[in-house]
PDB file of C-alpha atoms in Angstrom:
ATOM      1  CA  MET A   1       0.138  -0.294  -0.146  1.00  0.00           C
ATOM      2  CA  SER A   2       2.330   2.427   0.751  1.00  0.00           C
ATOM      3  CA  ASP A   3       4.058   1.912  -2.650  1.00  0.00           C
ATOM      4  CA  ILE A   4       0.253   2.948  -4.609  1.00  0.00           C
ATOM      5  CA  ALA A   5       0.312   6.222  -2.252  1.00  0.00           C
ATOM      6  CA  ASP A   6       3.856   6.683  -2.887  1.00  0.00           C
ATOM      7  CA  GLY A   7       3.556   6.441  -6.433  1.00  0.00           C
ATOM      8  CA  PHE A   8       0.072   8.381  -6.356  1.00  0.00           C
ATOM      9  CA  ALA A   9       2.143  11.473  -4.695  1.00  0.00           C
ATOM     10  CA  THR A  10       5.099  11.303  -6.972  1.00  0.00           C
ATOM     11  CA  ALA A  11       2.996  11.356 -10.220  1.00  0.00           C
ATOM     12  CA  ALA A  12       1.106  14.569  -8.355  1.00  0.00           C
ATOM     13  CA  ARG A  13       4.416  16.017  -7.621  1.00  0.00           C
ATOM     14  CA  LEU A  14       5.894  15.443 -11.321  1.00  0.00           C
ATOM     15  CA  VAL A  15       2.474  16.508 -12.691  1.00  0.00           C
ATOM     16  CA  VAL A  16       1.710  19.593 -10.645  1.00  0.00           C
ATOM     17  CA  SER A  17       5.737  21.531 -11.367  1.00  0.00           C
ATOM     18  CA  LEU A  18       5.605  20.200 -15.005  1.00  0.00           C
ATOM     19  CA  ASP A  19       8.930  17.918 -15.260  1.00  0.00           C
ATOM     20  CA  ALA A  20      10.383  18.263 -18.164  1.00  0.00           C
ATOM     21  CA  GLU A  21      11.734  14.808 -18.433  1.00  0.00           C
ATOM     22  CA  LEU A  22       8.414  13.397 -17.690  1.00  0.00           C
ATOM     23  CA  ILE A  23       6.906  16.049 -20.405  1.00  0.00           C
ATOM     24  CA  GLU A  24       9.199  14.935 -23.201  1.00  0.00           C
ATOM     25  CA  ILE A  25       8.493  11.253 -22.167  1.00  0.00           C
ATOM     26  CA  THR A  26       4.323  11.934 -22.579  1.00  0.00           C
ATOM     27  CA  LEU A  27       4.540  13.184 -25.019  1.00  0.00           C
ATOM     28  CA  ARG A  28       7.035  11.344 -27.167  1.00  0.00           C
ATOM     29  CA  SER A  29       4.258   8.219 -26.455  1.00  0.00           C
ATOM     30  CA  LEU A  30       1.767  10.597 -28.111  1.00  0.00           C
ATOM     31  CA  TYR A  31       3.192  11.373 -30.748  1.00  0.00           C
ATOM     32  CA  VAL A  32       4.078   7.548 -31.475  1.00  0.00           C
ATOM     33  CA  THR A  33       0.919   6.407 -30.959  1.00  0.00           C
ATOM     34  CA  LEU A  34      -1.367   8.737 -32.446  1.00  0.00           C
ATOM     35  CA  SER A  35       0.827   8.936 -35.528  1.00  0.00           C
ATOM     36  CA  ALA A  36       0.665   4.993 -35.792  1.00  0.00           C
ATOM     37  CA  THR A  37      -3.544   4.702 -35.073  1.00  0.00           C
ATOM     38  CA  ALA A  38      -3.768   7.783 -37.572  1.00  0.00           C
ATOM     39  CA  VAL A  39      -1.690   5.735 -40.296  1.00  0.00           C
ATOM     40  CA  ALA A  40      -3.871   2.392 -39.363  1.00  0.00           C
ATOM     41  CA  SER A  41      -7.057   4.018 -39.396  1.00  0.00           C
ATOM     42  CA  VAL A  42      -5.968   5.149 -43.027  1.00  0.00           C
ATOM     43  CA  ILE A  43      -5.215   1.877 -43.695  1.00  0.00           C
ATOM     44  CA  GLY A  44      -7.478  -0.118 -42.000  1.00  0.00           C
ATOM     45  CA  LEU A  45     -10.978   1.796 -42.131  1.00  0.00           C
ATOM     46  CA  PRO A  46     -11.140   1.696 -46.224  1.00  0.00           C
ATOM     47  CA  LEU A  47     -10.137  -2.038 -45.828  1.00  0.00           C
ATOM     48  CA  GLY A  48     -12.639  -2.861 -43.616  1.00  0.00           C
ATOM     49  CA  ALA A  49     -15.071  -1.293 -45.548  1.00  0.00           C
ATOM     50  CA  TRP A  50     -13.793  -2.733 -49.134  1.00  0.00           C
ATOM     51  CA  LEU A  51     -14.143  -6.510 -47.396  1.00  0.00           C
ATOM     52  CA  ALA A  52     -17.645  -5.775 -46.423  1.00  0.00           C
ATOM     53  CA  ILE A  53     -19.089  -4.883 -49.680  1.00  0.00           C
ATOM     54  CA  THR A  54     -16.464  -6.812 -52.043  1.00  0.00           C
ATOM     55  CA  ARG A  55     -17.449 -10.430 -53.307  1.00  0.00           C
ATOM     56  CA  PHE A  56     -14.022 -12.722 -53.757  1.00  0.00           C
ATOM     57  CA  PRO A  57     -13.015 -16.369 -53.897  1.00  0.00           C
ATOM     58  CA  GLY A  58     -11.281 -16.565 -50.732  1.00  0.00           C
ATOM     59  CA  ARG A  59     -13.139 -13.846 -49.036  1.00  0.00           C
ATOM     60  CA  ARG A  60     -13.208 -15.894 -45.975  1.00  0.00           C
ATOM     61  CA  TYR A  61     -10.270 -16.807 -45.589  1.00  0.00           C
ATOM     62  CA  VAL A  62      -9.232 -13.075 -46.218  1.00  0.00           C
ATOM     63  CA  ILE A  63     -11.455 -12.420 -43.042  1.00  0.00           C
ATOM     64  CA  ALA A  64     -10.738 -14.771 -41.092  1.00  0.00           C
ATOM     65  CA  MET A  65      -6.614 -14.286 -41.426  1.00  0.00           C
ATOM     66  CA  LEU A  66      -7.518 -10.368 -40.643  1.00  0.00           C
ATOM     67  CA  ASN A  67      -9.106 -11.371 -37.251  1.00  0.00           C
ATOM     68  CA  ALA A  68      -6.391 -14.084 -36.371  1.00  0.00           C
ATOM     69  CA  LEU A  69      -3.811 -11.023 -37.358  1.00  0.00           C
ATOM     70  CA  MET A  70      -5.301  -9.469 -34.225  1.00  0.00           C
ATOM     71  CA  GLY A  71      -3.456 -11.383 -32.162  1.00  0.00           C
ATOM     72  CA  LEU A  72      -0.161 -10.859 -33.375  1.00  0.00           C
ATOM     73  CA  PRO A  73       2.096 -10.772 -30.440  1.00  0.00           C
ATOM     74  CA  PRO A  74       3.901  -8.201 -30.083  1.00  0.00           C
ATOM     75  CA  VAL A  75       7.380  -8.696 -30.222  1.00  0.00           C
ATOM     76  CA  VAL A  76       7.267 -10.902 -33.060  1.00  0.00           C
ATOM     77  CA  VAL A  77       5.996  -7.980 -34.816  1.00  0.00           C
ATOM     78  CA  GLY A  78       9.072  -5.787 -33.139  1.00  0.00           C
ATOM     79  CA  LEU A  79      10.951  -8.757 -34.085  1.00  0.00           C
ATOM     80  CA  ILE A  80      10.585  -8.362 -37.642  1.00  0.00           C
ATOM     81  CA  VAL A  81      10.682  -4.671 -37.958  1.00  0.00           C
ATOM     82  CA  TYR A  82      13.893  -4.725 -36.369  1.00  0.00           C
ATOM     83  CA  ILE A  83      15.526  -7.277 -39.114  1.00  0.00           C
ATOM     84  CA  MET A  84      14.104  -5.417 -42.215  1.00  0.00           C
ATOM     85  CA  LEU A  85      14.845  -2.116 -40.612  1.00  0.00           C
ATOM     86  CA  SER A  86      18.703  -3.102 -39.353  1.00  0.00           C
ATOM     87  CA  ARG A  87      22.113  -2.999 -41.550  1.00  0.00           C
ATOM     88  CA  SER A  88      21.943  -5.593 -42.899  1.00  0.00           C
ATOM     89  CA  GLY A  89      18.409  -5.514 -43.549  1.00  0.00           C
ATOM     90  CA  PRO A  90      16.905  -4.383 -46.965  1.00  0.00           C
ATOM     91  CA  PHE A  91      15.419  -1.076 -45.405  1.00  0.00           C
ATOM     92  CA  GLY A  92      18.881  -0.976 -43.182  1.00  0.00           C
ATOM     93  CA  VAL A  93      19.632   2.316 -45.738  1.00  0.00           C
ATOM     94  CA  LEU A  94      17.474   4.011 -44.475  1.00  0.00           C
ATOM     95  CA  GLY A  95      18.629   4.402 -40.844  1.00  0.00           C
ATOM     96  CA  LEU A  96      15.736   3.916 -39.376  1.00  0.00           C
ATOM     97  CA  LEU A  97      16.421   1.876 -36.833  1.00  0.00           C
ATOM     98  CA  PHE A  98      16.323   3.335 -32.694  1.00  0.00           C
ATOM     99  CA  THR A  99      13.889   6.311 -34.261  1.00  0.00           C
ATOM    100  CA  PRO A 100      10.131   6.962 -33.295  1.00  0.00           C
ATOM    101  CA  THR A 101       9.576   6.306 -36.782  1.00  0.00           C
ATOM    102  CA  ALA A 102      10.597   2.884 -36.339  1.00  0.00           C
ATOM    103  CA  MET A 103       7.987   2.919 -33.047  1.00  0.00           C
ATOM    104  CA  ILE A 104       5.560   3.997 -35.034  1.00  0.00           C
ATOM    105  CA  ILE A 105       6.086   1.088 -38.135  1.00  0.00           C
ATOM    106  CA  ALA A 106       5.923  -1.310 -35.722  1.00  0.00           C
ATOM    107  CA  GLN A 107       2.277  -0.045 -34.202  1.00  0.00           C
ATOM    108  CA  VAL A 108       1.304   0.640 -37.240  1.00  0.00           C
ATOM    109  CA  ILE A 109       1.678  -2.772 -38.242  1.00  0.00           C
ATOM    110  CA  ILE A 110      -0.001  -4.029 -35.112  1.00  0.00           C
ATOM    111  CA  ILE A 111      -3.295  -1.387 -34.785  1.00  0.00           C
ATOM    112  CA  THR A 112      -4.139  -2.159 -38.292  1.00  0.00           C
ATOM    113  CA  PRO A 113      -5.873  -5.505 -38.193  1.00  0.00           C
ATOM    114  CA  LEU A 114      -7.738  -4.083 -35.142  1.00  0.00           C
ATOM    115  CA  VAL A 115      -9.472  -1.304 -36.404  1.00  0.00           C
ATOM    116  CA  ALA A 116      -9.362  -3.430 -39.743  1.00  0.00           C
ATOM    117  CA  SER A 117     -11.173  -5.731 -37.874  1.00  0.00           C
ATOM    118  CA  ILE A 118     -13.554  -3.663 -36.567  1.00  0.00           C
ATOM    119  CA  ALA A 119     -14.363  -1.200 -39.091  1.00  0.00           C
ATOM    120  CA  HIS A 120     -15.465  -5.012 -41.327  1.00  0.00           C
ATOM    121  CA  GLN A 121     -17.256  -5.849 -38.537  1.00  0.00           C
ATOM    122  CA  ALA A 122     -19.483  -2.620 -38.649  1.00  0.00           C
ATOM    123  CA  MET A 123     -19.317  -1.970 -42.440  1.00  0.00           C
ATOM    124  CA  ARG A 124     -21.205  -5.008 -43.149  1.00  0.00           C
ATOM    125  CA  GLU A 125     -24.274  -4.257 -40.828  1.00  0.00           C
ATOM    126  CA  LEU A 126     -24.078  -0.911 -42.420  1.00  0.00           C
ATOM    127  CA  TRP A 127     -24.316  -2.708 -46.164  1.00  0.00           C
ATOM    128  CA  ALA A 128     -26.755  -4.518 -45.284  1.00  0.00           C
ATOM    129  CA  ASP A 129     -29.008  -1.422 -44.984  1.00  0.00           C
ATOM    130  CA  TYR A 130     -27.469   0.042 -47.575  1.00  0.00           C
ATOM    131  CA  HIS A 131     -26.573  -2.420 -50.244  1.00  0.00           C
ATOM    132  CA  ASP A 132     -29.827  -1.691 -52.356  1.00  0.00           C
ATOM    133  CA  LEU A 133     -29.992   2.007 -52.245  1.00  0.00           C
ATOM    134  CA  LEU A 134     -26.545   1.995 -53.183  1.00  0.00           C
ATOM    135  CA  ILE A 135     -26.625  -0.634 -56.413  1.00  0.00           C
ATOM    136  CA  SER A 136     -29.892   1.327 -57.607  1.00  0.00           C
ATOM    137  CA  LEU A 137     -28.106   4.450 -57.395  1.00  0.00           C
ATOM    138  CA  HIS A 138     -25.165   2.535 -59.483  1.00  0.00           C
ATOM    139  CA  ALA A 139     -22.688   3.865 -56.984  1.00  0.00           C
ATOM    140  CA  SER A 140     -19.034   2.809 -57.657  1.00  0.00           C
ATOM    141  CA  ARG A 141     -17.197   1.047 -55.505  1.00  0.00           C
ATOM    142  CA  ARG A 142     -15.537   4.079 -54.006  1.00  0.00           C
ATOM    143  CA  GLN A 143     -18.449   5.930 -53.338  1.00  0.00           C
ATOM    144  CA  ARG A 144     -19.818   2.953 -51.693  1.00  0.00           C
ATOM    145  CA  ILE A 145     -16.713   3.008 -49.986  1.00  0.00           C
ATOM    146  CA  ALA A 146     -17.166   6.129 -48.290  1.00  0.00           C
ATOM    147  CA  THR A 147     -20.465   6.301 -48.064  1.00  0.00           C
ATOM    148  CA  LEU A 148     -20.021   3.606 -45.428  1.00  0.00           C
ATOM    149  CA  VAL A 149     -17.728   4.780 -44.246  1.00  0.00           C
ATOM    150  CA  TRP A 150     -18.707   8.265 -43.836  1.00  0.00           C
ATOM    151  CA  ASP A 151     -22.485   7.463 -42.010  1.00  0.00           C
ATOM    152  CA  GLY A 152     -20.561   5.148 -40.182  1.00  0.00           C
ATOM    153  CA  ARG A 153     -17.473   7.691 -38.888  1.00  0.00           C
ATOM    154  CA  ARG A 154     -19.464   7.382 -34.985  1.00  0.00           C
ATOM    155  CA  THR A 155     -19.237   3.433 -34.664  1.00  0.00           C
ATOM    156  CA  LEU A 156     -15.685   3.447 -36.593  1.00  0.00           C
ATOM    157  CA  LEU A 157     -14.169   6.074 -33.793  1.00  0.00           C
ATOM    158  CA  THR A 158     -14.555   2.419 -31.272  1.00  0.00           C
ATOM    159  CA  ALA A 159     -11.953   1.112 -34.218  1.00  0.00           C
ATOM    160  CA  GLN A 160      -9.641   3.717 -33.649  1.00  0.00           C
ATOM    161  CA  LEU A 161     -10.417   4.393 -29.973  1.00  0.00           C
ATOM    162  CA  ALA A 162      -9.471   0.199 -29.601  1.00  0.00           C
ATOM    163  CA  GLY A 163      -6.134   0.859 -31.552  1.00  0.00           C
ATOM    164  CA  PHE A 164      -5.429   3.473 -29.513  1.00  0.00           C
ATOM    165  CA  GLY A 165      -5.910   1.765 -26.323  1.00  0.00           C
ATOM    166  CA  ARG A 166      -4.050  -1.041 -27.861  1.00  0.00           C
ATOM    167  CA  GLY A 167      -0.810   1.657 -29.016  1.00  0.00           C
ATOM    168  CA  ILE A 168      -0.447   3.368 -26.026  1.00  0.00           C
ATOM    169  CA  GLY A 169       0.313   0.559 -23.630  1.00  0.00           C
ATOM    170  CA  GLU A 170       2.631  -1.898 -25.979  1.00  0.00           C
ATOM    171  CA  VAL A 171       5.866  -2.177 -24.712  1.00  0.00           C
ATOM    172  CA  GLY A 172       7.592  -5.567 -26.301  1.00  0.00           C
ATOM    173  CA  ALA A 173       7.956  -3.995 -30.216  1.00  0.00           C
ATOM    174  CA  ILE A 174       8.811  -0.609 -28.899  1.00  0.00           C
ATOM    175  CA  MET A 175      11.385  -2.140 -26.540  1.00  0.00           C
ATOM    176  CA  ILE A 176      13.187  -4.241 -29.563  1.00  0.00           C
ATOM    177  CA  VAL A 177      12.882  -1.280 -32.658  1.00  0.00           C
ATOM    178  CA  GLY A 178      13.213   1.848 -30.127  1.00  0.00           C
ATOM    179  CA  GLY A 179      15.835   0.596 -27.385  1.00  0.00           C
ATOM    180  CA  ASN A 180      14.162   2.529 -24.597  1.00  0.00           C
ATOM    181  CA  ILE A 181      16.972   5.467 -25.774  1.00  0.00           C
ATOM    182  CA  ASP A 182      16.816   8.598 -23.414  1.00  0.00           C
ATOM    183  CA  ASN A 183      16.034  11.478 -25.206  1.00  0.00           C
ATOM    184  CA  ALA A 184      15.230  10.005 -27.764  1.00  0.00           C
ATOM    185  CA  THR A 185      12.613   6.783 -28.467  1.00  0.00           C
ATOM    186  CA  ARG A 186      11.771   6.127 -24.278  1.00  0.00           C
ATOM    187  CA  VAL A 187       8.085   6.552 -24.329  1.00  0.00           C
ATOM    188  CA  LEU A 188       5.453   6.285 -20.950  1.00  0.00           C
ATOM    189  CA  THR A 189       5.723   2.140 -21.141  1.00  0.00           C
ATOM    190  CA  SER A 190       9.195   1.720 -21.623  1.00  0.00           C
ATOM    191  CA  ALA A 191      10.421   3.924 -18.946  1.00  0.00           C
ATOM    192  CA  ILE A 192       7.792   1.737 -16.489  1.00  0.00           C
ATOM    193  CA  SER A 193      10.065  -0.900 -17.263  1.00  0.00           C
ATOM    194  CA  LEU A 194      12.781   0.794 -16.598  1.00  0.00           C
ATOM    195  CA  GLU A 195      12.126   2.243 -13.548  1.00  0.00           C
ATOM    196  CA  THR A 196      10.358  -1.311 -12.547  1.00  0.00           C
ATOM    197  CA  GLY A 197      13.954  -2.652 -13.111  1.00  0.00           C
ATOM    198  CA  ARG A 198      15.779  -0.812 -11.592  1.00  0.00           C
ATOM    199  CA  GLY A 199      13.502  -0.940  -8.276  1.00  0.00           C
ATOM    200  CA  GLU A 200      12.153   2.413  -8.689  1.00  0.00           C
ATOM    201  CA  PHE A 201       8.318   1.308  -7.883  1.00  0.00           C
ATOM    202  CA  ALA A 202       6.820   4.562  -6.955  1.00  0.00           C
ATOM    203  CA  LEU A 203       8.177   5.892  -9.988  1.00  0.00           C
ATOM    204  CA  ALA A 204       7.120   3.603 -11.868  1.00  0.00           C
ATOM    205  CA  LEU A 205       3.565   3.862 -10.235  1.00  0.00           C
ATOM    206  CA  ALA A 206       3.770   7.640 -10.878  1.00  0.00           C
ATOM    207  CA  LEU A 207       4.306   6.314 -15.188  1.00  0.00           C
ATOM    208  CA  GLY A 208       1.466   3.566 -14.973  1.00  0.00           C
ATOM    209  CA  PHE A 209      -0.936   6.060 -13.415  1.00  0.00           C
ATOM    210  CA  ILE A 210       0.061   8.907 -15.951  1.00  0.00           C
ATOM    211  CA  LEU A 211      -0.646   6.560 -18.739  1.00  0.00           C
ATOM    212  CA  ILE A 212      -4.576   5.437 -17.745  1.00  0.00           C
ATOM    213  CA  GLY A 213      -4.915   9.048 -17.314  1.00  0.00           C
ATOM    214  CA  LEU A 214      -3.548  10.229 -20.658  1.00  0.00           C
ATOM    215  CA  ALA A 215      -5.601   7.097 -22.224  1.00  0.00           C
ATOM    216  CA  VAL A 216      -8.835   8.300 -20.285  1.00  0.00           C
ATOM    217  CA  VAL A 217      -8.629  11.922 -21.193  1.00  0.00           C
ATOM    218  CA  VAL A 218      -7.591  11.448 -25.144  1.00  0.00           C
ATOM    219  CA  ASN A 219     -10.548   8.967 -25.135  1.00  0.00           C
ATOM    220  CA  LEU A 220     -12.983  11.913 -23.531  1.00  0.00           C
ATOM    221  CA  CYS A 221     -11.264  14.326 -25.684  1.00  0.00           C
ATOM    222  CA  ILE A 222     -12.207  12.360 -28.649  1.00  0.00           C
ATOM    223  CA  HIS A 223     -15.989  11.710 -27.674  1.00  0.00           C
ATOM    224  CA  VAL A 224     -16.778  15.262 -26.476  1.00  0.00           C
ATOM    225  CA  LEU A 225     -15.185  16.074 -30.111  1.00  0.00           C
ATOM    226  CA  SER A 226     -17.513  13.687 -32.237  1.00  0.00           C
ATOM    227  CA  ARG A 227     -20.105  14.697 -30.087  1.00  0.00           C
ATOM    228  CA  THR A 228     -21.048  11.252 -28.878  1.00  0.00           C
ATOM    229  CA  GLU A 229     -23.073  12.315 -25.691  1.00  0.00           C
ATOM    230  CA  GLN A 230     -25.479  14.144 -27.709  1.00  0.00           C
ATOM    231  CA  GLY A 231     -28.815  12.526 -29.110  1.00  0.00           C
ATOM    232  CA  SER A 232     -29.007   8.888 -26.946  1.00  0.00           C
ATOM    233  CA  ARG A 233     -25.524   7.795 -28.639  1.00  0.00           C
ATOM    234  CA  TRP A 234     -23.499   7.819 -25.122  1.00  0.00           C
TER     235      TRP A 234
END
């Protein structure tokens, strides 16, 4: 109990004093995860809509594979990205390993299947409602996808929030491709792991409380901005 109390006290002190290191780590965490969520949304949302309205041989297997990819072990993703970006890898010349960009790439791979799968489930129900109308209007495939994404934008917000939630708490791939370098690639999750290894449980708990608070605040801000609490949508 004393460690938890110390954690709350340390967290409060760090936040109130606007600790420079804490602000830097928090902003880097937000940058990496929000960037990865944005890229994953650009890929996953249209992909989910496309799978909902398109029929082709092997479609069921593609959907099953997409659902299976939601359970990708982050450490395996980190290992693959590490190999691809290492000096002996095909993209080693880019020098992206141990940079925030490498962390974003790893998170995109982890988040995209989750976003696409949730989007597919939502778009499949909308497609059942809009199918006859869009067919009668001779809408192109692109127009159908755009219509479904726009009309289901509030539902698709859930997919984006789920992706953000998984990304902000991810540590395995981040540690492998980022290296947990101070003032360069250290984020909240990797900092928590480091401080726990050092035996600094109060500081680790403080960082954990800030991580949870950050996730809650971002989710509430998105809900408020999208006005999901209006019209009995909350």
